Amino acid sequence: MSRRTDIPGVIAPPPLIYFAFLLAGWGLFKLGQQPATLDAGFGWLAWGFGLEVPVRRGVAIVLILGGLLLDGAAAGYFRRIGTAVEPWKPSTVLATEGLYGLSRNPIYLGFAITYVGLAIAMDSVVALALLVPCLWVVDRFVIQREERYLSAKFGNGYDAYCARVRRWL
């Protein structure tokens, strides 16, 4: 592959995709709290989880830290084997061990876990619900492009890896 085409061609940095959906959820949540929105029948945008604040904070902290630790461990493995973490840079080595022996996308899984923790911290059901379309965008416009790229670059080795390791869990 030439240097110019030796990238997956993802639409945006994945952390920005997760952040954009979370920000949209937070905005809708805040909009749902406005009197005019409540009067118009859109108060459901401000639905919370009904958890006591200490419980909600505890669950949120555990999820946020767990997601960040998962991301850090997966990114650290990429660095140790000498390949780029960023999907807009060329891959030089196929990651198949450690967390990558359990999931082909532990970093995106970590982002999703962190996202859930942040939605719970915000007490926003709508922010949590937006994780579903967020994951669809990540799957369609990031993961599928990465998979085509890795299959073209690493051939049968990557295809065999996909046959034995699930995409998410």
PDB file of C-alpha atoms in Angstrom:
ATOM      1  CA  MET A   1       0.000   0.000   0.000  1.00  0.00           C
ATOM      2  CA  SER A   2       1.227   3.466  -0.709  1.00  0.00           C
ATOM      3  CA  ARG A   3       1.721   5.791   2.239  1.00  0.00           C
ATOM      4  CA  ARG A   4      -1.199   7.923   1.032  1.00  0.00           C
ATOM      5  CA  THR A   5      -3.659   5.007   0.980  1.00  0.00           C
ATOM      6  CA  ASP A   6      -2.154   3.204   3.963  1.00  0.00           C
ATOM      7  CA  ILE A   7      -4.890   4.411   6.321  1.00  0.00           C
ATOM      8  CA  PRO A   8      -8.419   3.150   7.039  1.00  0.00           C
ATOM      9  CA  GLY A   9     -10.175   6.397   6.070  1.00  0.00           C
ATOM     10  CA  VAL A  10     -12.352   6.758   9.179  1.00  0.00           C
ATOM     11  CA  ILE A  11     -14.778   9.712   9.076  1.00  0.00           C
ATOM     12  CA  ALA A  12     -13.563  11.336  12.301  1.00  0.00           C
ATOM     13  CA  PRO A  13     -11.462  10.537  15.361  1.00  0.00           C
ATOM     14  CA  PRO A  14     -13.592   8.047  17.314  1.00  0.00           C
ATOM     15  CA  PRO A  15     -13.347   9.949  20.641  1.00  0.00           C
ATOM     16  CA  LEU A  16     -14.905  12.949  18.882  1.00  0.00           C
ATOM     17  CA  ILE A  17     -17.788  10.821  17.617  1.00  0.00           C
ATOM     18  CA  TYR A  18     -18.553   9.569  21.140  1.00  0.00           C
ATOM     19  CA  PHE A  19     -18.160  13.102  22.531  1.00  0.00           C
ATOM     20  CA  ALA A  20     -20.491  14.593  19.892  1.00  0.00           C
ATOM     21  CA  PHE A  21     -23.278  12.156  20.750  1.00  0.00           C
ATOM     22  CA  LEU A  22     -22.764  12.681  24.478  1.00  0.00           C
ATOM     23  CA  LEU A  23     -22.834  16.449  23.992  1.00  0.00           C
ATOM     24  CA  ALA A  24     -26.035  16.144  21.946  1.00  0.00           C
ATOM     25  CA  GLY A  25     -27.563  14.057  24.742  1.00  0.00           C
ATOM     26  CA  TRP A  26     -26.563  16.616  27.340  1.00  0.00           C
ATOM     27  CA  GLY A  27     -28.045  19.415  25.191  1.00  0.00           C
ATOM     28  CA  LEU A  28     -31.331  17.552  24.748  1.00  0.00           C
ATOM     29  CA  PHE A  29     -31.398  16.817  28.480  1.00  0.00           C
ATOM     30  CA  LYS A  30     -30.953  20.521  29.280  1.00  0.00           C
ATOM     31  CA  LEU A  31     -33.564  21.452  26.667  1.00  0.00           C
ATOM     32  CA  GLY A  32     -35.992  19.033  28.300  1.00  0.00           C
ATOM     33  CA  GLN A  33     -35.643  20.925  31.566  1.00  0.00           C
ATOM     34  CA  GLN A  34     -36.828  24.227  30.033  1.00  0.00           C
ATOM     35  CA  PRO A  35     -40.403  25.329  30.897  1.00  0.00           C
ATOM     36  CA  ALA A  36     -41.389  25.804  27.228  1.00  0.00           C
ATOM     37  CA  THR A  37     -40.157  22.299  26.407  1.00  0.00           C
ATOM     38  CA  LEU A  38     -42.034  20.847  29.360  1.00  0.00           C
ATOM     39  CA  ASP A  39     -45.214  22.684  28.266  1.00  0.00           C
ATOM     40  CA  ALA A  40     -44.801  21.289  24.738  1.00  0.00           C
ATOM     41  CA  GLY A  41     -44.785  17.718  26.066  1.00  0.00           C
ATOM     42  CA  PHE A  42     -41.080  17.016  25.649  1.00  0.00           C
ATOM     43  CA  GLY A  43     -40.262  16.721  29.335  1.00  0.00           C
ATOM     44  CA  TRP A  44     -39.176  13.137  28.694  1.00  0.00           C
ATOM     45  CA  LEU A  45     -35.943  14.609  27.343  1.00  0.00           C
ATOM     46  CA  ALA A  46     -35.056  15.391  30.955  1.00  0.00           C
ATOM     47  CA  TRP A  47     -35.741  11.921  32.330  1.00  0.00           C
ATOM     48  CA  GLY A  48     -33.194  10.742  34.864  1.00  0.00           C
ATOM     49  CA  PHE A  49     -32.366   7.312  36.216  1.00  0.00           C
ATOM     50  CA  GLY A  50     -34.058   7.765  39.575  1.00  0.00           C
ATOM     51  CA  LEU A  51     -30.924   6.884  41.514  1.00  0.00           C
ATOM     52  CA  GLU A  52     -29.856   8.601  44.685  1.00  0.00           C
ATOM     53  CA  VAL A  53     -26.958  10.981  44.024  1.00  0.00           C
ATOM     54  CA  PRO A  54     -24.305   8.970  45.936  1.00  0.00           C
ATOM     55  CA  VAL A  55     -25.325   5.751  44.153  1.00  0.00           C
ATOM     56  CA  ARG A  56     -25.383   7.464  40.762  1.00  0.00           C
ATOM     57  CA  ARG A  57     -21.979   9.024  41.348  1.00  0.00           C
ATOM     58  CA  GLY A  58     -20.499   5.741  42.540  1.00  0.00           C
ATOM     59  CA  VAL A  59     -21.763   3.810  39.526  1.00  0.00           C
ATOM     60  CA  ALA A  60     -20.623   6.596  37.193  1.00  0.00           C
ATOM     61  CA  ILE A  61     -17.130   6.712  38.679  1.00  0.00           C
ATOM     62  CA  VAL A  62     -16.693   2.940  38.449  1.00  0.00           C
ATOM     63  CA  LEU A  63     -17.799   2.918  34.794  1.00  0.00           C
ATOM     64  CA  ILE A  64     -15.756   5.966  33.797  1.00  0.00           C
ATOM     65  CA  LEU A  65     -12.595   4.655  35.457  1.00  0.00           C
ATOM     66  CA  GLY A  66     -13.183   1.153  34.086  1.00  0.00           C
ATOM     67  CA  GLY A  67     -13.604   2.472  30.559  1.00  0.00           C
ATOM     68  CA  LEU A  68     -10.530   4.676  30.824  1.00  0.00           C
ATOM     69  CA  LEU A  69      -8.446   1.810  32.230  1.00  0.00           C
ATOM     70  CA  LEU A  70      -9.572  -0.441  29.388  1.00  0.00           C
ATOM     71  CA  ASP A  71      -8.650   2.261  26.867  1.00  0.00           C
ATOM     72  CA  GLY A  72      -5.285   2.852  28.507  1.00  0.00           C
ATOM     73  CA  ALA A  73      -4.405  -0.831  28.603  1.00  0.00           C
ATOM     74  CA  ALA A  74      -5.403  -1.366  24.961  1.00  0.00           C
ATOM     75  CA  ALA A  75      -3.556   1.758  23.780  1.00  0.00           C
ATOM     76  CA  GLY A  76      -0.512   0.757  25.832  1.00  0.00           C
ATOM     77  CA  TYR A  77      -0.462  -2.608  24.088  1.00  0.00           C
ATOM     78  CA  PHE A  78      -0.495  -0.855  20.695  1.00  0.00           C
ATOM     79  CA  ARG A  79       2.483   1.234  21.753  1.00  0.00           C
ATOM     80  CA  ARG A  80       4.363  -1.809  23.076  1.00  0.00           C
ATOM     81  CA  ILE A  81       3.998  -3.688  19.787  1.00  0.00           C
ATOM     82  CA  GLY A  82       4.949  -0.589  17.811  1.00  0.00           C
ATOM     83  CA  THR A  83       1.817   0.333  15.915  1.00  0.00           C
ATOM     84  CA  ALA A  84      -0.275   3.494  15.862  1.00  0.00           C
ATOM     85  CA  VAL A  85      -3.242   3.846  18.202  1.00  0.00           C
ATOM     86  CA  GLU A  86      -4.794   6.531  16.010  1.00  0.00           C
ATOM     87  CA  PRO A  87      -6.917   5.070  13.193  1.00  0.00           C
ATOM     88  CA  TRP A  88      -5.847   7.811  10.776  1.00  0.00           C
ATOM     89  CA  LYS A  89      -2.250   6.578  10.878  1.00  0.00           C
ATOM     90  CA  PRO A  90      -0.884   3.433   9.187  1.00  0.00           C
ATOM     91  CA  SER A  91      -0.945   0.154  11.102  1.00  0.00           C
ATOM     92  CA  THR A  92       2.409  -1.609  11.147  1.00  0.00           C
ATOM     93  CA  VAL A  93       1.598  -4.672  13.262  1.00  0.00           C
ATOM     94  CA  LEU A  94      -1.565  -6.688  13.762  1.00  0.00           C
ATOM     95  CA  ALA A  95      -2.687  -6.590  17.420  1.00  0.00           C
ATOM     96  CA  THR A  96      -4.040 -10.024  18.392  1.00  0.00           C
ATOM     97  CA  GLU A  97      -2.924 -10.693  21.966  1.00  0.00           C
ATOM     98  CA  GLY A  98      -3.977  -9.500  25.417  1.00  0.00           C
ATOM     99  CA  LEU A  99      -7.252  -7.577  25.301  1.00  0.00           C
ATOM    100  CA  TYR A 100      -7.212  -7.991  21.518  1.00  0.00           C
ATOM    101  CA  GLY A 101      -7.507 -11.735  22.043  1.00  0.00           C
ATOM    102  CA  LEU A 102     -10.905 -11.094  23.658  1.00  0.00           C
ATOM    103  CA  SER A 103     -12.261  -8.243  21.528  1.00  0.00           C
ATOM    104  CA  ARG A 104     -11.191  -6.741  18.223  1.00  0.00           C
ATOM    105  CA  ASN A 105     -12.199  -3.304  19.518  1.00  0.00           C
ATOM    106  CA  PRO A 106     -11.375  -2.922  23.211  1.00  0.00           C
ATOM    107  CA  ILE A 107     -10.677   0.799  22.827  1.00  0.00           C
ATOM    108  CA  TYR A 108     -14.120   1.474  21.355  1.00  0.00           C
ATOM    109  CA  LEU A 109     -15.616  -0.748  24.033  1.00  0.00           C
ATOM    110  CA  GLY A 110     -13.796   1.340  26.648  1.00  0.00           C
ATOM    111  CA  PHE A 111     -15.151   4.522  25.054  1.00  0.00           C
ATOM    112  CA  ALA A 112     -18.678   3.068  25.247  1.00  0.00           C
ATOM    113  CA  ILE A 113     -18.264   2.131  28.926  1.00  0.00           C
ATOM    114  CA  THR A 114     -16.936   5.611  29.702  1.00  0.00           C
ATOM    115  CA  TYR A 115     -19.861   7.107  27.765  1.00  0.00           C
ATOM    116  CA  VAL A 116     -22.354   5.112  29.865  1.00  0.00           C
ATOM    117  CA  GLY A 117     -20.652   6.341  33.030  1.00  0.00           C
ATOM    118  CA  LEU A 118     -20.810   9.958  31.864  1.00  0.00           C
ATOM    119  CA  ALA A 119     -24.498   9.639  30.880  1.00  0.00           C
ATOM    120  CA  ILE A 120     -25.235   8.236  34.339  1.00  0.00           C
ATOM    121  CA  ALA A 121     -23.209  11.033  35.956  1.00  0.00           C
ATOM    122  CA  MET A 122     -25.353  13.539  34.011  1.00  0.00           C
ATOM    123  CA  ASP A 123     -28.484  11.620  35.100  1.00  0.00           C
ATOM    124  CA  SER A 124     -29.638  11.678  31.472  1.00  0.00           C
ATOM    125  CA  VAL A 125     -31.582   8.790  29.979  1.00  0.00           C
ATOM    126  CA  VAL A 126     -31.628  10.541  26.588  1.00  0.00           C
ATOM    127  CA  ALA A 127     -27.821  10.830  26.595  1.00  0.00           C
ATOM    128  CA  LEU A 128     -27.601   7.104  27.330  1.00  0.00           C
ATOM    129  CA  ALA A 129     -30.117   6.334  24.566  1.00  0.00           C
ATOM    130  CA  LEU A 130     -27.953   8.222  22.069  1.00  0.00           C
ATOM    131  CA  LEU A 131     -25.223   5.633  22.632  1.00  0.00           C
ATOM    132  CA  VAL A 132     -27.139   3.328  20.265  1.00  0.00           C
ATOM    133  CA  PRO A 133     -26.875   5.605  17.194  1.00  0.00           C
ATOM    134  CA  CYS A 134     -23.349   6.529  18.287  1.00  0.00           C
ATOM    135  CA  LEU A 135     -22.305   2.870  18.162  1.00  0.00           C
ATOM    136  CA  TRP A 136     -23.985   2.506  14.766  1.00  0.00           C
ATOM    137  CA  VAL A 137     -21.918   5.431  13.412  1.00  0.00           C
ATOM    138  CA  VAL A 138     -18.722   4.016  14.955  1.00  0.00           C
ATOM    139  CA  ASP A 139     -19.462   0.577  13.529  1.00  0.00           C
ATOM    140  CA  ARG A 140     -20.406   1.771  10.054  1.00  0.00           C
ATOM    141  CA  PHE A 141     -17.933   4.612   9.511  1.00  0.00           C
ATOM    142  CA  VAL A 142     -14.978   3.619  11.671  1.00  0.00           C
ATOM    143  CA  ILE A 143     -14.855  -0.106  12.441  1.00  0.00           C
ATOM    144  CA  GLN A 144     -15.983  -1.367   9.028  1.00  0.00           C
ATOM    145  CA  ARG A 145     -13.454   0.893   7.316  1.00  0.00           C
ATOM    146  CA  GLU A 146     -10.717  -0.260   9.674  1.00  0.00           C
ATOM    147  CA  GLU A 147     -11.634  -3.882   9.025  1.00  0.00           C
ATOM    148  CA  ARG A 148     -11.465  -3.455   5.234  1.00  0.00           C
ATOM    149  CA  TYR A 149      -8.108  -1.715   5.617  1.00  0.00           C
ATOM    150  CA  LEU A 150      -6.669  -4.364   7.961  1.00  0.00           C
ATOM    151  CA  SER A 151      -7.915  -7.206   5.755  1.00  0.00           C
ATOM    152  CA  ALA A 152      -6.279  -5.619   2.709  1.00  0.00           C
ATOM    153  CA  LYS A 153      -3.050  -4.934   4.601  1.00  0.00           C
ATOM    154  CA  PHE A 154      -2.654  -8.153   6.616  1.00  0.00           C
ATOM    155  CA  GLY A 155      -4.667 -10.585   4.450  1.00  0.00           C
ATOM    156  CA  ASN A 156      -5.259 -14.094   5.743  1.00  0.00           C
ATOM    157  CA  GLY A 157      -3.708 -13.289   9.132  1.00  0.00           C
ATOM    158  CA  TYR A 158      -6.346 -10.671   9.816  1.00  0.00           C
ATOM    159  CA  ASP A 159      -9.150 -12.807   8.388  1.00  0.00           C
ATOM    160  CA  ALA A 160      -8.158 -15.714  10.664  1.00  0.00           C
ATOM    161  CA  TYR A 161      -8.050 -13.310  13.624  1.00  0.00           C
ATOM    162  CA  CYS A 162     -11.588 -12.099  12.809  1.00  0.00           C
ATOM    163  CA  ALA A 163     -12.791 -15.698  12.657  1.00  0.00           C
ATOM    164  CA  ARG A 164     -11.628 -16.393  16.206  1.00  0.00           C
ATOM    165  CA  VAL A 165     -12.167 -13.045  18.010  1.00  0.00           C
ATOM    166  CA  ARG A 166     -15.460 -11.187  18.269  1.00  0.00           C
ATOM    167  CA  ARG A 167     -15.843  -7.582  17.180  1.00  0.00           C
ATOM    168  CA  TRP A 168     -17.037  -6.324  20.599  1.00  0.00           C
ATOM    169  CA  LEU A 169     -17.250  -9.040  23.267  1.00  0.00           C
TER     170      LEU A 169
END
